[in-house]
Amino acid sequence: MKQFSLSTPQEGFIDITASVRNFVRRSQIKQGICQIFIPHTTAGLTINENADPDVVADMLAALKEMVPRLPYRHGEGNSPAHVKSSLMGCSLAVLVEDNNLVLGTWQGIYFCEFDGPRQRKVFVQVMEA
Amino acid sequence: MKQFSLSTPQEGFIDITASVRNFVRRSQIKQGICQIFIPHTTAGLTINENADPDVVADMLAALKEMVPRLPYRHGEGNSPAHVKSSLMGCSLAVLVEDNNLVLGTWQGIYFCEFDGPRQRKVFVQVMEA
Amino acid sequence: MKQFSLSTPQEGFIDITASVRNFVRRSQIKQGICQIFIPHTTAGLTINENADPDVVADMLAALKEMVPRLPYRHGEGNSPAHVKSSLMGCSLAVLVEDNNLVLGTWQGIYFCEFDGPRQRKVFVQVMEA
């Protein structure tokens, strides 16, 4: 299992595809799956379009609108960030072939910060088929 | 890694359980996990009820209502499809036992088209435990 | 593959971290992934904060508000539970290191009951890296 760190400047999506691909390359595993996991409850992982940055900006805006403003009980005031974390998920598997990530032309892997700025970690485990 | 193609006639959920099970059978792997992945950013994968087709029709209607109509920045006009894609996810693992998918009585595996009609692909990798 | 049962008293989130960890321990697998799967279509799996129980209470309230009240077609009247099931997902992978689950300080694994009281099952498969 490998890990890397991120400093998130604010709420937003950060493309971590290159870092994850790096670990796959160094694992020398030809075929299998790459499991990505974050040990956080106010952030998420997702795959979406990497060509037009407006897509993830739109997604952040949509999630903000979708999660209701309620009189939440959790004292820290970041309950919407916890909800968004579970909607995106904190665990994500990508297929590996030819010692590389199998991704569509427009797919990038994103770390979703819903409560930054924060210091964050990403764990990566490559499993051989 | 194996793959198959789909022609989606329009927005909607397509049951792909039989195709996925087929790959598991042919892998001859007795026990492990079956990782399904789609290389698309306006479609998703989910497991839900396969008995009453009204369930996935209701889900499509609920998602349409949940994702807000905003002045999105992405020029193609399909930002809601990108949001729904991340809500459902593009990667899904199902357990394998006795060289078969482990699914509940009412569970089917669905390809969720949010931006069709389109030509789509589904990748399947069976991992031995 | 191992499994355990749950009796859910009502809608709500149940922390299943200890039970899952138990299976990882007994598998004696040092490093890999632990795949959790539930064979249900009106329940889900998620990871979120385990320190303040208000967080999962807030999440339940937010999901209730997010999923719209529509004239659903499914006759059983539990379409919102099916939608919440797909939003959380029924399959979840956690990394394994030193024969233990790799979880952040504040992370717990939750079974999400959206349609209880019900008798439920959880399947666990530990895969070696």
Short mmCIF file of C-alpha atoms in Angstrom, two decimals:
data_model
loop_
_atom_site.label_atom_id
_atom_site.label_comp_id
_atom_site.label_asym_id
_atom_site.label_seq_id
_atom_site.Cartn_x
_atom_site.Cartn_y
_atom_site.Cartn_z
CA MET A 1 0.00 0.00 0.00
CA LYS A 2 1.30 3.41 -0.96
CA GLN A 3 0.10 6.88 -0.02
CA PHE A 4 0.51 10.48 -0.96
CA SER A 5 -0.56 13.78 0.59
CA LEU A 6 -2.55 16.73 -0.67
CA SER A 7 -2.98 20.29 0.56
CA THR A 8 -6.42 21.42 -0.52
CA PRO A 9 -6.72 25.20 -0.85
CA GLN A 10 -10.53 25.23 -0.51
CA GLU A 11 -13.64 23.28 -1.48
CA GLY A 12 -13.11 21.83 -4.95
CA PHE A 13 -12.06 18.89 -7.13
CA ILE A 14 -8.38 18.04 -7.59
CA ASP A 15 -7.25 15.77 -10.45
CA ILE A 16 -5.09 13.00 -8.92
CA THR A 17 -4.91 10.77 -12.02
CA ALA A 18 -1.18 11.31 -12.63
CA SER A 19 -0.24 10.47 -9.03
CA VAL A 20 -2.34 7.31 -9.03
CA ARG A 21 -0.97 6.22 -12.42
CA ASN A 22 2.54 6.69 -11.05
CA PHE A 23 1.90 4.12 -8.31
CA VAL A 24 0.45 1.67 -10.81
CA ARG A 25 3.54 2.03 -13.00
CA ARG A 26 5.92 1.46 -10.08
CA SER A 27 3.95 -1.57 -8.85
CA GLN A 28 4.93 -3.31 -12.11
CA ILE A 29 1.59 -5.12 -11.94
CA LYS A 30 0.37 -5.83 -15.46
CA GLN A 31 -3.28 -6.64 -14.90
CA GLY A 32 -5.71 -6.27 -12.01
CA ILE A 33 -7.34 -3.45 -10.11
CA CYS A 34 -6.10 -0.28 -8.47
CA GLN A 35 -8.02 0.44 -5.26
CA ILE A 36 -7.93 4.06 -4.09
CA PHE A 37 -9.08 5.00 -0.59
CA ILE A 38 -9.15 8.22 1.44
CA PRO A 39 -9.24 8.18 5.27
CA HIS A 40 -11.52 11.24 5.48
CA THR A 41 -15.24 11.85 6.16
CA THR A 42 -15.66 15.31 4.61
CA ALA A 43 -14.02 14.53 1.25
CA GLY A 44 -14.69 12.06 -1.56
CA LEU A 45 -13.36 10.33 -4.66
CA THR A 46 -14.99 10.35 -8.07
CA ILE A 47 -14.25 9.90 -11.74
CA ASN A 48 -15.56 12.48 -14.18
CA GLU A 49 -14.61 14.61 -17.17
CA ASN A 50 -11.08 15.99 -17.19
CA ALA A 51 -11.23 17.96 -20.47
CA ASP A 52 -13.47 20.89 -19.53
CA PRO A 53 -12.87 22.12 -15.96
CA ASP A 54 -16.39 23.57 -16.00
CA VAL A 55 -17.77 20.04 -15.52
CA VAL A 56 -16.39 19.61 -12.00
CA ALA A 57 -17.22 23.24 -11.18
CA ASP A 58 -20.82 22.49 -12.21
CA MET A 59 -20.77 19.32 -10.12
CA LEU A 60 -19.65 21.23 -7.03
CA ALA A 61 -22.45 23.76 -7.61
CA ALA A 62 -25.04 21.01 -8.13
CA LEU A 63 -24.01 19.15 -4.95
CA LYS A 64 -24.17 22.40 -2.96
CA GLU A 65 -27.71 22.95 -4.18
CA MET A 66 -28.80 19.30 -3.72
CA VAL A 67 -27.78 18.90 -0.09
CA PRO A 68 -30.47 20.77 1.87
CA ARG A 69 -29.90 23.52 4.41
CA LEU A 70 -31.40 21.93 7.52
CA PRO A 71 -31.07 22.67 11.24
CA TYR A 72 -28.33 19.98 11.49
CA ARG A 73 -27.42 18.59 14.91
CA HIS A 74 -23.66 18.06 14.34
CA GLY A 75 -21.95 20.96 16.12
CA GLU A 76 -19.07 21.57 13.71
CA GLY A 77 -21.36 23.01 11.03
CA ASN A 78 -19.98 20.80 8.27
CA SER A 79 -22.79 18.23 7.99
CA PRO A 80 -23.29 19.02 4.27
CA ALA A 81 -19.63 18.06 3.70
CA HIS A 82 -20.24 14.71 5.44
CA VAL A 83 -23.29 14.09 3.24
CA LYS A 84 -21.38 14.92 0.03
CA SER A 85 -18.57 12.59 1.17
CA SER A 86 -20.99 9.65 1.34
CA LEU A 87 -22.64 10.60 -1.96
CA MET A 88 -19.29 10.48 -3.79
CA GLY A 89 -17.76 7.70 -1.65
CA CYS A 90 -14.25 7.40 -0.17
CA SER A 91 -13.24 4.21 -2.02
CA LEU A 92 -12.82 3.72 -5.76
CA ALA A 93 -11.50 0.88 -7.94
CA VAL A 94 -10.02 1.38 -11.41
CA LEU A 95 -9.01 -1.48 -13.71
CA VAL A 96 -5.35 -2.01 -14.59
CA GLU A 97 -4.15 -3.37 -17.94
CA ASP A 98 -0.66 -3.27 -19.48
CA ASN A 99 0.63 -1.83 -16.20
CA ASN A 100 -1.58 1.25 -16.68
CA LEU A 101 -4.94 2.59 -15.50
CA VAL A 102 -7.85 1.76 -17.80
CA LEU A 103 -9.71 5.05 -18.18
CA GLY A 104 -11.98 6.48 -20.86
CA THR A 105 -10.71 9.33 -23.03
CA TRP A 106 -12.50 11.94 -20.93
CA GLN A 107 -12.11 10.36 -17.51
CA GLY A 108 -9.97 11.76 -14.71
CA ILE A 109 -9.79 10.63 -11.07
CA TYR A 110 -10.73 13.42 -8.69
CA PHE A 111 -10.18 14.05 -5.00
CA CYS A 112 -13.28 15.99 -3.88
CA GLU A 113 -12.61 18.44 -1.06
CA PHE A 114 -15.84 19.47 0.65
CA ASP A 115 -14.36 21.05 3.80
CA GLY A 116 -10.99 22.64 3.00
CA PRO A 117 -8.46 24.02 3.26
CA ARG A 118 -7.14 20.78 4.78
CA GLN A 119 -4.18 18.39 4.75
CA ARG A 120 -5.38 15.16 3.13
CA LYS A 121 -4.08 11.67 2.34
CA VAL A 122 -4.76 9.24 -0.50
CA PHE A 123 -4.00 5.50 -0.17
CA VAL A 124 -3.43 3.28 -3.22
CA GLN A 125 -3.29 -0.52 -3.37
CA VAL A 126 -2.71 -2.32 -6.67
CA MET A 127 -4.06 -5.89 -6.78
CA GLU A 128 -2.85 -8.42 -9.36
CA ALA A 129 -5.42 -10.43 -11.31
CA MET B 1 -10.10 -8.03 -18.82
CA LYS B 2 -13.13 -8.49 -21.04
CA GLN B 3 -15.52 -5.96 -22.53
CA PHE B 4 -18.85 -5.73 -24.25
CA SER B 5 -20.73 -2.96 -26.03
CA LEU B 6 -24.15 -1.44 -25.60
CA SER B 7 -26.31 0.74 -27.79
CA THR B 8 -28.47 2.83 -25.51
CA PRO B 9 -31.70 4.01 -27.15
CA GLN B 10 -32.22 6.91 -24.70
CA GLU B 11 -31.82 7.89 -21.05
CA GLY B 12 -32.63 4.84 -18.94
CA PHE B 13 -31.42 1.79 -17.01
CA ILE B 14 -30.33 -1.37 -18.86
CA ASP B 15 -30.02 -4.68 -17.00
CA ILE B 16 -26.54 -6.09 -17.77
CA THR B 17 -26.57 -8.90 -15.17
CA ALA B 18 -26.67 -11.75 -17.72
CA SER B 19 -23.73 -10.38 -19.72
CA VAL B 20 -21.62 -9.87 -16.60
CA ARG B 21 -22.49 -13.35 -15.27
CA ASN B 22 -21.41 -14.79 -18.60
CA PHE B 23 -17.89 -13.39 -18.16
CA VAL B 24 -17.70 -14.73 -14.62
CA ARG B 25 -18.69 -18.20 -15.86
CA ARG B 26 -16.11 -18.18 -18.63
CA SER B 27 -13.34 -16.96 -16.28
CA GLN B 28 -13.70 -20.27 -14.42
CA ILE B 29 -12.79 -18.38 -11.24
CA LYS B 30 -14.55 -19.99 -8.29
CA GLN B 31 -14.24 -17.32 -5.63
CA GLY B 32 -13.29 -13.65 -5.58
CA ILE B 33 -14.69 -10.40 -6.91
CA CYS B 34 -15.99 -9.24 -10.25
CA GLN B 35 -15.03 -5.62 -10.93
CA ILE B 36 -17.18 -3.80 -13.48
CA PHE B 37 -16.08 -0.45 -14.93
CA ILE B 38 -17.42 1.88 -17.60
CA PRO B 39 -15.17 4.40 -19.42
CA HIS B 40 -17.87 7.09 -19.57
CA THR B 41 -18.64 10.31 -17.69
CA THR B 42 -22.36 10.70 -18.46
CA ALA B 43 -23.40 7.16 -17.51
CA GLY B 44 -23.24 5.06 -14.35
CA LEU B 45 -23.45 1.61 -12.80
CA THR B 46 -25.78 0.58 -9.99
CA ILE B 47 -27.45 -2.42 -8.43
CA ASN B 48 -31.15 -2.25 -7.71
CA GLU B 49 -34.40 -4.16 -8.00
CA ASN B 50 -34.86 -6.24 -11.15
CA ALA B 51 -38.36 -7.61 -10.45
CA ASP B 52 -40.53 -4.52 -10.95
CA PRO B 53 -39.29 -2.27 -13.79
CA ASP B 54 -41.10 0.62 -12.12
CA VAL B 55 -38.30 0.80 -9.54
CA VAL B 56 -35.64 1.94 -12.01
CA ALA B 57 -38.16 4.19 -13.77
CA ASP B 58 -38.84 5.82 -10.39
CA MET B 59 -35.11 6.14 -9.78
CA LEU B 60 -34.58 7.92 -13.10
CA ALA B 61 -37.44 10.30 -12.24
CA ALA B 62 -36.05 10.93 -8.74
CA LEU B 63 -32.54 11.66 -10.04
CA LYS B 64 -33.95 14.06 -12.65
CA GLU B 65 -35.76 15.95 -9.90
CA MET B 66 -32.82 15.88 -7.44
CA VAL B 67 -30.18 17.34 -9.73
CA PRO B 68 -30.97 21.06 -9.85
CA ARG B 69 -31.55 23.14 -12.94
CA LEU B 70 -28.76 25.68 -12.63
CA PRO B 71 -27.08 28.07 -15.10
CA TYR B 72 -24.33 25.46 -15.68
CA ARG B 73 -21.04 26.57 -17.25
CA HIS B 74 -20.26 23.40 -19.26
CA GLY B 75 -21.18 24.23 -22.85
CA GLU B 76 -22.56 20.86 -23.95
CA GLY B 77 -25.68 21.21 -21.83
CA ASN B 78 -25.32 17.78 -20.23
CA SER B 79 -23.98 18.78 -16.80
CA PRO B 80 -26.88 17.00 -15.03
CA ALA B 81 -25.79 13.77 -16.76
CA HIS B 82 -22.24 14.25 -15.42
CA VAL B 83 -23.60 14.80 -11.91
CA LYS B 84 -25.79 11.68 -12.07
CA SER B 85 -22.77 9.71 -13.32
CA SER B 86 -20.79 10.60 -10.19
CA LEU B 87 -23.79 9.95 -7.93
CA MET B 88 -24.14 6.37 -9.24
CA GLY B 89 -20.43 5.81 -9.89
CA CYS B 90 -18.67 4.20 -12.85
CA SER B 91 -17.06 1.30 -10.95
CA LEU B 92 -18.80 -1.54 -9.11
CA ALA B 93 -17.60 -4.74 -7.43
CA VAL B 94 -19.77 -7.84 -6.99
CA LEU B 95 -18.67 -10.92 -5.03
CA VAL B 96 -18.09 -14.22 -6.82
CA GLU B 97 -18.77 -17.63 -5.25
CA ASP B 98 -19.11 -21.05 -6.92
CA ASN B 99 -18.09 -19.38 -10.21
CA ASN B 100 -21.20 -17.18 -10.10
CA LEU B 101 -22.18 -13.66 -9.09
CA VAL B 102 -23.42 -13.34 -5.50
CA LEU B 103 -26.58 -11.24 -5.78
CA GLY B 104 -29.69 -10.92 -3.66
CA THR B 105 -33.00 -12.30 -4.97
CA TRP B 106 -34.15 -8.88 -6.17
CA GLN B 107 -30.79 -7.48 -7.29
CA GLY B 108 -29.87 -6.76 -10.90
CA ILE B 109 -26.81 -4.91 -12.23
CA TYR B 110 -27.77 -1.84 -14.25
CA PHE B 111 -26.00 0.31 -16.79
CA CYS B 112 -27.44 3.81 -16.25
CA GLU B 113 -27.58 5.90 -19.41
CA PHE B 114 -27.98 9.59 -18.59
CA ASP B 115 -27.10 11.07 -22.00
CA GLY B 116 -28.21 8.68 -24.76
CA PRO B 117 -28.68 7.50 -27.36
CA ARG B 118 -24.99 6.51 -27.30
CA GLN B 119 -22.57 3.69 -28.06
CA ARG B 120 -21.20 2.48 -24.71
CA LYS B 121 -18.69 -0.05 -23.37
CA VAL B 122 -18.57 -2.13 -20.20
CA PHE B 123 -15.29 -3.62 -18.89
CA VAL B 124 -15.23 -6.66 -16.60
CA GLN B 125 -12.30 -8.05 -14.60
CA VAL B 126 -12.70 -11.12 -12.40
CA MET B 127 -10.21 -11.35 -9.52
CA GLU B 128 -9.51 -14.64 -7.73
CA ALA B 129 -9.55 -14.70 -3.91
CA MET C 1 -16.72 -15.47 1.73
CA LYS C 2 -18.21 -14.90 5.17
CA GLN C 3 -21.51 -13.37 6.21
CA PHE C 4 -23.32 -12.07 9.23
CA SER C 5 -26.90 -11.00 9.92
CA LEU C 6 -28.46 -7.85 11.27
CA SER C 7 -31.90 -7.06 12.66
CA THR C 8 -32.58 -3.43 11.90
CA PRO C 9 -35.06 -1.82 14.32
CA GLN C 10 -36.02 0.99 11.91
CA GLU C 11 -34.56 3.36 9.30
CA GLY C 12 -31.07 4.32 10.43
CA PHE C 13 -27.31 3.74 10.25
CA ILE C 14 -25.71 0.81 12.11
CA ASP C 15 -21.94 0.75 12.73
CA ILE C 16 -20.64 -2.63 11.48
CA THR C 17 -16.91 -1.83 11.70
CA ALA C 18 -16.19 -4.27 14.54
CA SER C 19 -17.89 -7.20 12.78
CA VAL C 20 -16.07 -6.53 9.52
CA ARG C 21 -12.71 -6.14 11.31
CA ASN C 22 -13.34 -9.48 12.99
CA PHE C 23 -13.54 -11.24 9.61
CA VAL C 24 -10.36 -9.53 8.43
CA ARG C 25 -8.53 -10.70 11.57
CA ARG C 26 -9.70 -14.29 11.16
CA SER C 27 -8.79 -14.34 7.44
CA GLN C 28 -5.13 -13.91 8.52
CA ILE C 29 -4.59 -11.96 5.32
CA LYS C 30 -1.91 -9.34 5.91
CA GLN C 31 -2.40 -7.03 2.96
CA GLY C 32 -5.10 -6.52 0.34
CA ILE C 33 -8.69 -5.37 0.24
CA CYS C 34 -11.81 -6.24 2.17
CA GLN C 35 -14.88 -6.21 -0.07
CA ILE C 36 -18.22 -5.76 1.71
CA PHE C 37 -21.50 -6.41 -0.11
CA ILE C 38 -25.15 -6.44 0.90
CA PRO C 39 -27.78 -8.41 -1.08
CA HIS C 40 -30.49 -5.76 -0.58
CA THR C 41 -32.07 -3.01 -2.71
CA THR C 42 -33.51 -0.76 0.03
CA ALA C 43 -30.36 -0.54 2.15
CA GLY C 44 -26.82 0.72 1.59
CA LEU C 45 -23.23 0.77 2.80
CA THR C 46 -21.20 3.88 3.55
CA ILE C 47 -18.22 5.11 5.53
CA ASN C 48 -18.61 8.23 7.61
CA GLU C 49 -17.88 9.75 11.01
CA ASN C 50 -18.15 7.41 13.97
CA ALA C 51 -17.33 9.89 16.77
CA ASP C 52 -20.45 12.07 16.86
CA PRO C 53 -23.65 10.07 16.23
CA ASP C 54 -25.30 13.32 15.11
CA VAL C 55 -23.40 13.04 11.81
CA VAL C 56 -25.26 9.95 10.61
CA ALA C 57 -28.54 11.30 12.01
CA ASP C 58 -27.96 14.46 9.93
CA MET C 59 -27.17 12.33 6.90
CA LEU C 60 -30.42 10.40 7.24
CA ALA C 61 -32.31 13.69 7.50
CA ALA C 62 -30.51 15.15 4.48
CA LEU C 63 -31.20 12.07 2.33
CA LYS C 64 -34.88 12.15 3.31
CA GLU C 65 -35.08 15.77 2.19
CA MET C 66 -33.03 15.24 -1.00
CA VAL C 67 -35.04 12.39 -2.47
CA PRO C 68 -38.18 14.03 -3.83
CA ARG C 69 -41.76 13.10 -2.99
CA LEU C 70 -43.07 12.15 -6.43
CA PRO C 71 -46.08 10.13 -7.62
CA TYR C 72 -43.87 7.01 -7.84
CA ARG C 73 -45.08 4.04 -9.89
CA HIS C 74 -43.60 1.22 -7.75
CA GLY C 75 -46.54 -0.18 -5.78
CA GLU C 76 -44.79 -0.97 -2.51
CA GLY C 77 -44.40 2.71 -1.62
CA ASN C 78 -40.69 2.41 -0.83
CA SER C 79 -39.21 3.97 -3.97
CA PRO C 80 -37.29 6.58 -1.93
CA ALA C 81 -35.56 3.69 -0.10
CA HIS C 82 -34.51 2.21 -3.46
CA VAL C 83 -33.12 5.58 -4.57
CA LYS C 84 -31.16 6.03 -1.32
CA SER C 85 -29.79 2.49 -1.73
CA SER C 86 -28.28 3.39 -5.11
CA LEU C 87 -26.99 6.74 -3.82
CA MET C 88 -25.01 5.04 -1.03
CA GLY C 89 -24.27 1.82 -2.95
CA CYS C 90 -24.41 -1.82 -1.83
CA SER C 91 -20.72 -2.64 -2.34
CA LEU C 92 -17.72 -1.13 -0.55
CA ALA C 93 -13.99 -1.90 -0.51
CA VAL C 94 -11.69 -1.06 2.40
CA LEU C 95 -7.91 -1.53 2.31
CA VAL C 96 -6.25 -4.13 4.55
CA GLU C 97 -2.77 -3.70 6.04
CA ASP C 98 -1.11 -5.59 8.93
CA ASN C 99 -4.16 -7.89 8.97
CA ASN C 100 -6.41 -4.95 9.88
CA LEU C 101 -8.77 -2.51 8.18
CA VAL C 102 -7.15 0.75 7.08
CA LEU C 103 -9.55 3.44 8.28
CA GLY C 104 -9.12 7.10 9.20
CA THR C 105 -9.43 8.14 12.85
CA TRP C 106 -13.02 9.26 12.42
CA GLN C 107 -14.18 6.62 9.93
CA GLY C 108 -16.68 3.89 10.70
CA ILE C 109 -18.38 1.47 8.28
CA TYR C 110 -22.14 1.81 8.32
CA PHE C 111 -25.02 -0.38 7.22
CA CYS C 112 -27.72 2.07 6.08
CA GLU C 113 -31.26 0.80 6.63
CA PHE C 114 -33.75 2.77 4.53
CA ASP C 115 -36.75 0.43 4.85
CA GLY C 116 -36.71 -1.31 8.25
CA PRO C 117 -37.37 -3.02 10.48
CA ARG C 118 -35.92 -5.86 8.44
CA GLN C 119 -33.67 -8.92 8.66
CA ARG C 120 -30.51 -8.14 6.71
CA LYS C 121 -27.27 -9.84 5.65
CA VAL C 122 -23.74 -8.55 5.09
CA PHE C 123 -21.20 -10.50 2.99
CA VAL C 124 -17.44 -10.01 3.42
CA GLN C 125 -14.63 -11.24 1.17
CA VAL C 126 -10.98 -10.51 1.97
CA MET C 127 -8.66 -10.50 -1.04
CA GLU C 128 -4.87 -10.86 -0.66
CA ALA C 129 -2.58 -8.43 -2.50
#
